Short mmCIF file of C-alpha atoms in Angstrom, two decimals:
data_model
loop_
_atom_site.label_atom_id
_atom_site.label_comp_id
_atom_site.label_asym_id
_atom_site.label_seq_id
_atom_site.Cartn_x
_atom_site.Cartn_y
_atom_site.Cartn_z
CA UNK T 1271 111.91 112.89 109.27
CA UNK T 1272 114.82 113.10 111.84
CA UNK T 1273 115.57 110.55 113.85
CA UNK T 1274 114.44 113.01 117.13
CA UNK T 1275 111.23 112.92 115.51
CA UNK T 1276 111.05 109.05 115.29
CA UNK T 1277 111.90 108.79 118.94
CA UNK T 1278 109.77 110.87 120.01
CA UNK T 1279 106.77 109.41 117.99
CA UNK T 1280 107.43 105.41 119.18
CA UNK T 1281 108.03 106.99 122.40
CA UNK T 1282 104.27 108.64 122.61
CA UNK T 1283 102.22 106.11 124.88
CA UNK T 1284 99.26 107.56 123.89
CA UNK T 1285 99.73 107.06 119.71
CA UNK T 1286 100.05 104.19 117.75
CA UNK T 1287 103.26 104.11 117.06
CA UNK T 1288 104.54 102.30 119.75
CA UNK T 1289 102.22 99.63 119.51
CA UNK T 1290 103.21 99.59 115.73
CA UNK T 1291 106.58 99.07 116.39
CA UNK T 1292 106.24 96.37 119.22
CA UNK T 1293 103.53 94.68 117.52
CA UNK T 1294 104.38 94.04 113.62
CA UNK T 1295 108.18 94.41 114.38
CA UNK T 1296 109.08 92.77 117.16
CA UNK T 1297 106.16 90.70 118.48
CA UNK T 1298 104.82 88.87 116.10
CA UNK T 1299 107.56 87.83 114.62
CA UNK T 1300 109.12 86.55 117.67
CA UNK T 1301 105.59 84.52 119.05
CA UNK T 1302 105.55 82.54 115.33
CA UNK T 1303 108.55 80.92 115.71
CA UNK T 1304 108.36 80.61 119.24
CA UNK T 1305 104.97 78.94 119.01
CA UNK T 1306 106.52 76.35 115.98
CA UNK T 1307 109.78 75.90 118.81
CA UNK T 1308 107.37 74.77 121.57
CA UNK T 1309 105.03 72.72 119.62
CA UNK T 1310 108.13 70.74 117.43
CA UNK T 1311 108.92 67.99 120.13
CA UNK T 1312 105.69 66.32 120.48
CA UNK T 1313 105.26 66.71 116.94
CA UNK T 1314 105.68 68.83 113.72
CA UNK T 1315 102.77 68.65 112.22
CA UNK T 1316 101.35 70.39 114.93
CA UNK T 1317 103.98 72.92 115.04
CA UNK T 1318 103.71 73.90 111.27
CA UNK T 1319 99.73 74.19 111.76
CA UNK T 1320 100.30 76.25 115.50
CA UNK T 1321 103.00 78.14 113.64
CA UNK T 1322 100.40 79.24 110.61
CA UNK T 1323 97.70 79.65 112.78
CA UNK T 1324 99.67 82.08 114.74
CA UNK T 1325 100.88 83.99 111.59
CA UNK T 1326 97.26 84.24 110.33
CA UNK T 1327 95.75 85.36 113.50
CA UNK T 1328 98.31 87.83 114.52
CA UNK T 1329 98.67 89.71 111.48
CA UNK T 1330 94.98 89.90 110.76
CA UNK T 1331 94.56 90.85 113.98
CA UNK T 1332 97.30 93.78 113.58
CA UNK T 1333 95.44 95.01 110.75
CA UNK T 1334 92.57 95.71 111.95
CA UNK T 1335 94.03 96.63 115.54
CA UNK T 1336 95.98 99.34 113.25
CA UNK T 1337 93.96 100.56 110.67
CA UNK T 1338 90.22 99.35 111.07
CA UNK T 1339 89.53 101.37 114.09
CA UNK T 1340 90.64 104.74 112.58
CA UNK T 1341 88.88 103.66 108.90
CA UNK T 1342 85.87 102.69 110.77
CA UNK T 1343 85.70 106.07 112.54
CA UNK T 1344 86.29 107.85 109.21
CA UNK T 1345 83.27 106.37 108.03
CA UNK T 1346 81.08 107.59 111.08
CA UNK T 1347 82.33 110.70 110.88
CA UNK T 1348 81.24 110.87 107.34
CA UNK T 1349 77.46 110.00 108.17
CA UNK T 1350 77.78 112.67 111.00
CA UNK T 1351 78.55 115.13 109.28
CA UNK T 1352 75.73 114.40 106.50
CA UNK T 1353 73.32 114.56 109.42
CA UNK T 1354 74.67 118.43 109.90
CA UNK T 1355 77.00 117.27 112.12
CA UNK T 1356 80.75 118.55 113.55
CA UNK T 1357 81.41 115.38 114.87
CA UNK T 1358 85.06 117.44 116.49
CA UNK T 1359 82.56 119.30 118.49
CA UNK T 1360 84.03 118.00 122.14
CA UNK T 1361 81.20 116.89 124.29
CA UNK T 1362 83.10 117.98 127.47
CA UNK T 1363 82.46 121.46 126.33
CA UNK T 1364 78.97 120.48 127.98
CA UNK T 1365 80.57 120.62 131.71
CA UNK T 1366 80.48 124.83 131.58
CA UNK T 1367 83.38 125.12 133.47
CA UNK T 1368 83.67 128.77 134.68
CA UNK T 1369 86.50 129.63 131.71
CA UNK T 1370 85.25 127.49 128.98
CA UNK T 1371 81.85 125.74 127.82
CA UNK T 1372 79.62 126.14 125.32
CA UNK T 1373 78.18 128.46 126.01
CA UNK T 1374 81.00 130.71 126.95
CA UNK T 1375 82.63 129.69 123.65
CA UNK T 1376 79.60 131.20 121.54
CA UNK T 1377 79.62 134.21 123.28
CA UNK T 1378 83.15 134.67 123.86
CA UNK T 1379 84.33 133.49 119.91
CA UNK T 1380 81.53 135.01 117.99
CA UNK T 1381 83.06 137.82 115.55
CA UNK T 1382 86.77 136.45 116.36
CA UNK T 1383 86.21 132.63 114.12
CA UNK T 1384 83.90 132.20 111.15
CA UNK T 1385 79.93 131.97 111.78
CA UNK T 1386 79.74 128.61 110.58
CA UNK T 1387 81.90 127.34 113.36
CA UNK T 1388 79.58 129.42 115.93
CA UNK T 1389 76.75 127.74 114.00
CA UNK T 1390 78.11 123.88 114.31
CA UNK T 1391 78.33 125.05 117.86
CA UNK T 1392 74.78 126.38 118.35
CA UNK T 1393 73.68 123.18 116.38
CA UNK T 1394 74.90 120.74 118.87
CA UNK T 1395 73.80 122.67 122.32
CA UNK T 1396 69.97 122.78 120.36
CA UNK T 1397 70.03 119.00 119.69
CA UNK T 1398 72.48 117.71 122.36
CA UNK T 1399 70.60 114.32 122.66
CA UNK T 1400 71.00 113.96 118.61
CA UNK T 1401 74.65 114.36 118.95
CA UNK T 1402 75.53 112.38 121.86
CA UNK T 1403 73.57 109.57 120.22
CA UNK T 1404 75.54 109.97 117.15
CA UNK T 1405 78.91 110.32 118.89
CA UNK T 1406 77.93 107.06 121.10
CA UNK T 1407 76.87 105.39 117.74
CA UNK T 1408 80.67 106.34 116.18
CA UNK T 1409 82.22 104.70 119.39
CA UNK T 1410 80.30 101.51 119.40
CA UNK T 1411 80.51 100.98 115.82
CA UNK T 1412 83.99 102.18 115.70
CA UNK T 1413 84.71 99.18 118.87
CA UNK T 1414 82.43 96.60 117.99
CA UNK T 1415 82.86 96.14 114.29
CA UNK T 1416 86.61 95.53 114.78
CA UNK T 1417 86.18 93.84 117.93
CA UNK T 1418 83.30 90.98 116.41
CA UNK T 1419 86.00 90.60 113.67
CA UNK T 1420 89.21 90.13 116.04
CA UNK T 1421 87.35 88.30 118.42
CA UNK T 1422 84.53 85.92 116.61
CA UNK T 1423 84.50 85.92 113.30
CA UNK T 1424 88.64 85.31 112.74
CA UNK T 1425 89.39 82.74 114.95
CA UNK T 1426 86.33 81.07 113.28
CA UNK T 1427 87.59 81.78 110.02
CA UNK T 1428 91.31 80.18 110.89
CA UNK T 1429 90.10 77.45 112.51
CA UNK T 1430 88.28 76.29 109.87
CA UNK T 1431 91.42 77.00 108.04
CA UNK T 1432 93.22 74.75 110.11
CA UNK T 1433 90.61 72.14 110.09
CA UNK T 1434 91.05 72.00 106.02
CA UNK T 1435 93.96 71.93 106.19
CA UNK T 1436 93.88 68.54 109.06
CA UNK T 1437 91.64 66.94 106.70
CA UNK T 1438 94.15 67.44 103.65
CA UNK T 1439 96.72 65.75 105.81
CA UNK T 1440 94.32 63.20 107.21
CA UNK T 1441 93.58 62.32 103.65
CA UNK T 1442 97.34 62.42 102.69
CA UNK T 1443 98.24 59.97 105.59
CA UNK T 1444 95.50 57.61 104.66
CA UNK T 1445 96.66 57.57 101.17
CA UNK T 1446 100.23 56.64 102.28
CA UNK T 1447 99.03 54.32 104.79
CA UNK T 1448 97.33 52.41 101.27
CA UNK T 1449 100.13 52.95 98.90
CA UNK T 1450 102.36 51.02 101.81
CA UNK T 1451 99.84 48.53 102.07
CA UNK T 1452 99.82 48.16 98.48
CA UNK T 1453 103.47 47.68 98.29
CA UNK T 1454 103.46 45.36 101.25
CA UNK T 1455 100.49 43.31 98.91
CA UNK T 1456 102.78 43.47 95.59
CA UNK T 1457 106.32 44.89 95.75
CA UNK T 1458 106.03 44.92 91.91
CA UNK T 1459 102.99 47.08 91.48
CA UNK T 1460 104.52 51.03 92.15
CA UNK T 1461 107.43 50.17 90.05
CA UNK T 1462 107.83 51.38 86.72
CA UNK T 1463 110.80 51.87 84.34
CA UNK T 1464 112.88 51.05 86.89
CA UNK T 1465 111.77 53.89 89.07
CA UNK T 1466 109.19 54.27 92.20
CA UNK T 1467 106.46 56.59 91.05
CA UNK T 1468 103.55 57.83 93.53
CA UNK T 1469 101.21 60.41 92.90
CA UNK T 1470 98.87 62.35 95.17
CA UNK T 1471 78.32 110.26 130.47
CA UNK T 1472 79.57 108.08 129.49
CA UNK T 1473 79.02 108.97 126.08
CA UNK T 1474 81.08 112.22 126.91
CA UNK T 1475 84.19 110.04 128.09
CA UNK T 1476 83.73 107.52 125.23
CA UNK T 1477 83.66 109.95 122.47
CA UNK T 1478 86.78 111.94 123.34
CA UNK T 1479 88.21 108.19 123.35
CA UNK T 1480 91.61 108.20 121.76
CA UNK T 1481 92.40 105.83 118.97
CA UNK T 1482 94.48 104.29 121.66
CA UNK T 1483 91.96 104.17 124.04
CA UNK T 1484 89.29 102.55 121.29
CA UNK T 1485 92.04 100.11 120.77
CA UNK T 1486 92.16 98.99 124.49
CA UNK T 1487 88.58 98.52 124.59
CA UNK T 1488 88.78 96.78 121.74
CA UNK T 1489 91.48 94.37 122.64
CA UNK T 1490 89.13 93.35 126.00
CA UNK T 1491 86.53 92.75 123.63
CA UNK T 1492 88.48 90.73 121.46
CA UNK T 1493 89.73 88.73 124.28
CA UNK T 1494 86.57 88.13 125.46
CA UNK T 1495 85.49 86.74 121.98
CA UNK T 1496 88.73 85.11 121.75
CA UNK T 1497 87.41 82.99 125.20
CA UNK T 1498 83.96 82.27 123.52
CA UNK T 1499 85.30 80.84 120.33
CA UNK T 1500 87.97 78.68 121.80
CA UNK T 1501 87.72 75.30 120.41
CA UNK T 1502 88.03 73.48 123.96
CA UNK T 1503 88.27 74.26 127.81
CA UNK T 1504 92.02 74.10 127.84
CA UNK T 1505 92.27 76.15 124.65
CA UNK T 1506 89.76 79.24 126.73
CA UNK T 1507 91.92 78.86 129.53
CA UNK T 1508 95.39 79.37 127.49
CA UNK T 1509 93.72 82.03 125.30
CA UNK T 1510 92.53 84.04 128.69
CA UNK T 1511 96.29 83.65 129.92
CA UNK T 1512 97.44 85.46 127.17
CA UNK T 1513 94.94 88.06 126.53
CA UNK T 1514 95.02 89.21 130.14
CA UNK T 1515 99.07 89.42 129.59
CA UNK T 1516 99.11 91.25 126.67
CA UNK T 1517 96.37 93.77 127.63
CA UNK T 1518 98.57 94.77 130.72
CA UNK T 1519 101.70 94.73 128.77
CA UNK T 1520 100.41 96.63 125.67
CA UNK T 1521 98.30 99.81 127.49
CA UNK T 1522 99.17 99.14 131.42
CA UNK T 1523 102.79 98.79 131.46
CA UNK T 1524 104.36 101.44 129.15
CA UNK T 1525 103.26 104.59 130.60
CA UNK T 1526 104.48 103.62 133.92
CA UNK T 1527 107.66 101.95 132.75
CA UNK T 1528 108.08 105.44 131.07
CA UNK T 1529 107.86 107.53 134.77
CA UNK T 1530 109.78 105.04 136.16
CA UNK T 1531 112.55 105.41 133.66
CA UNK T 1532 112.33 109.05 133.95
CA UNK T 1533 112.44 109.27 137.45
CA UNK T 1534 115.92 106.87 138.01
CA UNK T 1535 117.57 109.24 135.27
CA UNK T 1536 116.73 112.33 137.66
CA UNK T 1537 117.84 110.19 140.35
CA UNK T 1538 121.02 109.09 138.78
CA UNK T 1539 122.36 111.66 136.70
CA UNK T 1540 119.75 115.60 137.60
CA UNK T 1541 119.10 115.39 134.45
CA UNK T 1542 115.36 116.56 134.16
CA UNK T 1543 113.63 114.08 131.26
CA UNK T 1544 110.16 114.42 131.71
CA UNK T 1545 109.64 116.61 128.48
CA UNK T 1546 109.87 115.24 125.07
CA UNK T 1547 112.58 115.02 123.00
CA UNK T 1548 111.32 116.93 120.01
CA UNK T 1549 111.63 120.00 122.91
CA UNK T 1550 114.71 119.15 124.03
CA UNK T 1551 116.24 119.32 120.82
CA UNK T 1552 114.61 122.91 119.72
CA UNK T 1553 116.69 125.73 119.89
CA UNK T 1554 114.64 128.07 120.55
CA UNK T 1555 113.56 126.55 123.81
CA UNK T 1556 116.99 126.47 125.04
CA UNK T 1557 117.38 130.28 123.78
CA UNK T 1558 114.43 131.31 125.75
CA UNK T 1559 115.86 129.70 129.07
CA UNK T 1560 119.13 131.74 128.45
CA UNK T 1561 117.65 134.73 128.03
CA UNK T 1562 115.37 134.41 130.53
CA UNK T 1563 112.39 135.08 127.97
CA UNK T 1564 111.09 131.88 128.74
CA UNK T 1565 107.11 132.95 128.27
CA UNK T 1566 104.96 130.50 130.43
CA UNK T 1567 101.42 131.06 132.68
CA UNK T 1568 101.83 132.13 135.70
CA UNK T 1569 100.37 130.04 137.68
CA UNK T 1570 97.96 126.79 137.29
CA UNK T 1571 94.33 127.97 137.14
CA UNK T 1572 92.19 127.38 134.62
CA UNK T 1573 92.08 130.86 133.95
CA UNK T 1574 95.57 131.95 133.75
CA UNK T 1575 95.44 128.76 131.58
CA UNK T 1576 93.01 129.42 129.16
CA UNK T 1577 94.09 133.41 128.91
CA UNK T 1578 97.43 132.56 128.17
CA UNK T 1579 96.55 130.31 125.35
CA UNK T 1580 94.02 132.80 124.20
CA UNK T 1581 96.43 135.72 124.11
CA UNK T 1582 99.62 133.66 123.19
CA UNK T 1583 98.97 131.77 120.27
CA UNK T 1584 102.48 132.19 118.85
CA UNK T 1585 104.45 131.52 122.12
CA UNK T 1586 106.64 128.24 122.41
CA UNK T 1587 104.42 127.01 125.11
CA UNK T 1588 101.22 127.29 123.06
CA UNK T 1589 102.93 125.74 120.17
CA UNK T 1590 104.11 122.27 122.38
CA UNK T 1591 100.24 122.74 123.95
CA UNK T 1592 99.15 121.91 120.58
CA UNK T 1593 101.43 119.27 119.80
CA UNK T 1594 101.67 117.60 123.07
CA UNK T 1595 98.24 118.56 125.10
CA UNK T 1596 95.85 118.51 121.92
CA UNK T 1597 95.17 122.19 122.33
CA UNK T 1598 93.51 123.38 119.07
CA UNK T 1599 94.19 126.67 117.01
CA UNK T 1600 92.42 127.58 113.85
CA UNK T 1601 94.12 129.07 110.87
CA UNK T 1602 93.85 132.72 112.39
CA UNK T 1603 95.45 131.49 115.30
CA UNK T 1604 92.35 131.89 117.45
CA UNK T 1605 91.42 128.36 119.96
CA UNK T 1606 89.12 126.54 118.38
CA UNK T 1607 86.22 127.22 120.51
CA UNK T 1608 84.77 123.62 119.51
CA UNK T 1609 87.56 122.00 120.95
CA UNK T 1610 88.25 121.23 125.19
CA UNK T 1611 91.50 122.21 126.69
CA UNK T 1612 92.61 119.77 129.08
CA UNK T 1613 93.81 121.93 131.86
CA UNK T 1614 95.56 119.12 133.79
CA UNK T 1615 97.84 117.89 131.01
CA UNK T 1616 98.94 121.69 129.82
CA UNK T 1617 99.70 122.15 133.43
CA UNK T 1618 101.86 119.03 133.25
CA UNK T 1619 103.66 120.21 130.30
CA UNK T 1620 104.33 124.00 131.92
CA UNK T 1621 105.74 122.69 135.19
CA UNK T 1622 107.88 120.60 132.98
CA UNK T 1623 109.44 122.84 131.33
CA UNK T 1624 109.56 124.79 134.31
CA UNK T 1625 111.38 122.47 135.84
CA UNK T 1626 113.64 121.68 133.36
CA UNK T 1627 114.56 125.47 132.79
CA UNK T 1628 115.55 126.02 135.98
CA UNK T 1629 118.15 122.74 135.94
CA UNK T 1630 119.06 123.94 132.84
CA UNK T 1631 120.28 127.34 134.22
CA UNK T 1632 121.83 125.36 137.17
CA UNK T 1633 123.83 123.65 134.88
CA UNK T 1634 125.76 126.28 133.50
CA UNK T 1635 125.87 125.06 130.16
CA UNK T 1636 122.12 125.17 128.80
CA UNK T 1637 122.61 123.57 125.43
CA UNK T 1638 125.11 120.87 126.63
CA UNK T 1639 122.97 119.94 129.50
CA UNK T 1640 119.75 120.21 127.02
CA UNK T 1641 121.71 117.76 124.38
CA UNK T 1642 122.63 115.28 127.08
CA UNK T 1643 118.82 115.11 128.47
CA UNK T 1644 118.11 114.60 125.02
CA UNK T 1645 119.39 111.63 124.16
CA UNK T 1646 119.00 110.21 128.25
CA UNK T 1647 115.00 110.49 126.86
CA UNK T 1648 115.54 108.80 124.08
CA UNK T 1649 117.45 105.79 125.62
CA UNK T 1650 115.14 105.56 127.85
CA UNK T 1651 112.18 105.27 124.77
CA UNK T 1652 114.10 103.41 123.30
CA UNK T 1653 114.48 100.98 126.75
CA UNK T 1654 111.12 101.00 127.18
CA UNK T 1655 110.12 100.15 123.66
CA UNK T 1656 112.93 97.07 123.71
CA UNK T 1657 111.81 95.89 127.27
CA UNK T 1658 108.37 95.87 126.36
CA UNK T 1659 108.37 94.11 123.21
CA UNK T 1660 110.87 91.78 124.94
CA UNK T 1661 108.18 91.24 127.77
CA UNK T 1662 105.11 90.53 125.08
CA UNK T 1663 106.94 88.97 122.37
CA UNK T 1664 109.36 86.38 125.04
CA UNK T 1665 108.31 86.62 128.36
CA UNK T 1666 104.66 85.97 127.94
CA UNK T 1667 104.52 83.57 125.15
CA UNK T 1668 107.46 81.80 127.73
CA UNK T 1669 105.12 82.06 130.46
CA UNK T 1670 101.71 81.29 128.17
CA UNK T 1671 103.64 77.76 127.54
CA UNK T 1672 104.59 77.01 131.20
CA UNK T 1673 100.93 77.73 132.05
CA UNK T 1674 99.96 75.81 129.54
CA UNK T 1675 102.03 73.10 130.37
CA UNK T 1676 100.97 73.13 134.09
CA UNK T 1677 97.25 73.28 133.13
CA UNK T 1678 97.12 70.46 130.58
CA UNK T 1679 100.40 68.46 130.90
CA UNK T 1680 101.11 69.10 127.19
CA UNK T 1681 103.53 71.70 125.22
CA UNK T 1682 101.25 71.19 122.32
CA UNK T 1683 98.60 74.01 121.33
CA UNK T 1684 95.55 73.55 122.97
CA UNK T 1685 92.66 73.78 120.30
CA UNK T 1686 95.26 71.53 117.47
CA UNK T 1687 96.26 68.60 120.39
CA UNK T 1688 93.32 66.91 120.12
CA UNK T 1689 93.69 66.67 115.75
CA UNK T 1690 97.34 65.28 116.24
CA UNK T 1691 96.21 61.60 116.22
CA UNK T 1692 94.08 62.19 112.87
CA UNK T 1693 97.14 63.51 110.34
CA UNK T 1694 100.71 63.35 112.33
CA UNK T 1695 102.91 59.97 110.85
CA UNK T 1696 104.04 57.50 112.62
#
C-alpha cells in the first residue's frame, strides 16, 4: 500500500479510517493519562481507578464502535438473504426517477446482467413491505445492539469493576489501619527474626446508512445511555459535556474542516485540491488533461449522467465514480441495476476534475502542478487528522475538566469522588 493510498484512506470522512486513526491512536491514549494528570492532586487513588476506568471504557468502546457495527450487519445480512433476500438491493431505487428505478432497471437490464439479478429485483418490488421491514430490522439491530452495549450494559459492567476494586482497597486500608493499631498495642508482636513481616422513509434513508453514519447514530445512543447510567447528577452532567463534544468533533467537524482547508489552499496558492489524492497522483489523469482526451459528461443531468456511466464503463471518470461516488459495475462491466447512483455526488466529482483540468492546463506544467496539489491535499489530511485528534484527545478532555471543575468545585472524577473517603490513606 503506498503511502498516497494511506492518505487518501484516513483522509475519507465518510470511512472509518479516520476515526480509526484519531480514536485508538491518538485519542485514547492521550484522555488516559490526562484523566490520571487531573485526578493525581486531590488524590491517587482516585487517579489510578479514573485512569483504569478510562482505559476500560474507551477501548471497549472502540471495539465495538469499530468492528461490532459492521459484524452485526454481516449477521443481518446473512438472515436476509436466507429469507430470499438481496439485502444490496437499494431501496431508493423505489423513487422511479425518470432515468433510473426499478422498474426501469428490469426493463432496461434484462438480457444485458444475469436473470437472477433481474429476479432479486422483481423479488423485492413484489414484497416491498417484506424488505423494507427486513432492511429496517438490519438497521435497528445493527444500532441498538452496539449502542445497549456502549451505552448501558459497559459502564455497568466497569463500574462494578471499579466498585470491586474500592472494596479491595477499603479492605486493604482497614487491614493497615489494624496492623498499626496492633503495633501501637505491642511493638513486639510483627517482629520476627529480626525483620518486620506483614501479610495481606425513513427506512429508505436508514438502510442506505453508511457504516459511518450507523456509527453516529450509534454514538447519540450511547451517549444517551451513557447519561442514564451515570452513577450521580454531577457524573450525567460531566458525561453529557463530553458526549455532546465528541459527537461534534468526531462526525460534525471533519468534513467541514476539510472544505475549509481546501478552500484557503485555492486561496493561497490556485492550486485546485478538491479531488483526492489517489487522482492526483494517477498518470493517466494527468495524460488525459494534456491531450485533451479528458472523457467527462457533458453536462449535469441525470441523464447525461446515467448514459455516460452506462456507455463508459472503462473511462477514468467511471472508474473514480466507483471508487469515490459508490457507483456499482458488475463483472461484465454493466451498472448494477440493483444499485442507486447518486447523481449529486458524481456531479461533484466531474466538476472537480473539471475544474482542476482546466488549472492544470493554465499552469503550463500539468504534472508539476498535479504533484504539487498532491501533496497540498495531503497536508491538508494530514492537518485535519492532527487538529482533530488534537481537539478530541486535548482540547475537550481540557475543557470536560474546567466544566467539571466549575460545576462541582472538584478536579476529581465525578462518579469515583464520592468513594475517595472509603479506600484513599491518610
Amino acid at each position: 500500500m503506498s503511502l498516497t493510498t494511506i492518505i487518501s484512506a484516513i483522509g475519507n470522512t465518510n470511512k472509518q479510517y479516520p476515526l480509526i486513526v484519531r480514536d485508538c491512536g491518538i485519542e485514547v491514549p492521550t484522555k488516559i493519562v490526562l484523566t490520571y494528570n487531573q485526578n493525581k492532586d486531590e488524590s491517587k487513588d482516585v487517579a489510578k481507578l479514573a485512569a483504569r476506568e478510562r482505559f476500560l471504557d474507551e477501548y471497549a468502546v472502540s471495539a465495538v464502535w469499530l468492528g461490532g457495527i459492521p459484524l452485526v450487519s454481516k449477521l443481518c445480512d446473512s438472515f436476509i438473504k436466507k429469507k430470499g433476500y438481496n439485502p444490496n438491493i437499494n431501496l431508493n431505487l423505489f423513487k422511479q426517477s425518470k432515468y433510473q428505478g426499478i422498474d426501469i432497471n428490469i426493463k432496461n437490464f434484462e438480457g444485458k446482467v444475469s436473470q437472477g439479478v433481474i429476479d432479486e429485483l422483481k423479488k423485492v418490488k413484489n414484497n416491498k413491505a417484506v424488505f423494507e421491514k427486513l432492511l429496517a430490522l438490519k438497521f435497528g439491530l445493527s444500532t441498538t445492539i452496539p449502542m445497549l452495549f456502549m451505552g448501558v450494559i459497559l459502564p455497568k459492567l466497569i463500574f462494578a469493576s471499579s466498585a470491586r476494586k474500592i472494596e479491595k482497597l477499603k479492605a486493604r486500608k482497614l487491614q493497615k489501619e489494624k496492623q498499626y493499631q496492633t503495633i501501637y498495642e505491642n511493638p513486639m508482636s510483627y517482629i520476627k527474626d529480626g525483620k518486620i513481616s506483614f501479610k495481606g422513509n425513513t427506512i429508505s434513508k436508514i438502510a442506505n446508512f453508511s457504516t459511518v453514519d450507523k456509527m453516529a447514530v450509534t454514538d447519540g445512543g450511547y451517549a444517551l445511555g451513557r447519561v442514564a447510567t451515570a452513577r450521580n447528577k454531577n457524573e450525567a452532567i460531566d458525561v453529557g459535556f463530553k458526549m455532546a463534544g465528541m459527537l461534534f468533533l468526531n462526525f460534525v467537524a471533519p468534513p467541514y474542516l476539510a472544505k475549509f482547508l481546501d478552500k484557503m489552499t485555492y486561496k493561497l496558492s490556485g492550486l485546485n485540491v478538491a479531488l483526492d489524492p489517489i487522482i492526483l497522483d494517477d498518470k493517466k489523469f494527468m495524460e488525459t488533461i494534456k491531450n485533451n482526451s479528458l472523457l467527462l459528461p457533458k453536462n449535469n443531468t441525470e441523464k447525461e449522467i446515467i448514459e455516460f456511466l452506462d456507455k463508459n464503463p472503462q473511462s477514468l471518470f467511471a472508474k473514480y465514480a466507483k471508487q469515490f461516488c459508490d457507483v456499482k459495475y458488475l463483472k461484465n462491466d454493466v451498472r448494477d441495476p440493483r444499485a442507486w447512483v447518486n447523481i449529486k455526488k458524481v456531479v461533484g466529482l466531474k466538476e472537480e476534475m473539471e475544474k482542476f483540468a482546466i488549472n492544470a492546463i493554465k499552469s503550463r506544467d500539468i504534472y508539476a502542478f498535479a504533484k504539487k496539489a498532491k501533496w497540498a491535499k495531503s497536508f491538508n489530511i494530514l492537518t485535519n487528522i492532527g487538529l482533530s485528534s488534537a481537539l478530541l484527545a486535548f482540547a475537550l478532555p481540557k475543557a470536560q475538566f474546567a466544566f467539571r471543575k466549575f460545576i462541582t468545585g472538584s478536579d476529581l472524577e465525578p462518579g469515583l469522588a464520592d468513594s475517595k473517603d472509603k479506600f484513599s490513606e491518610k
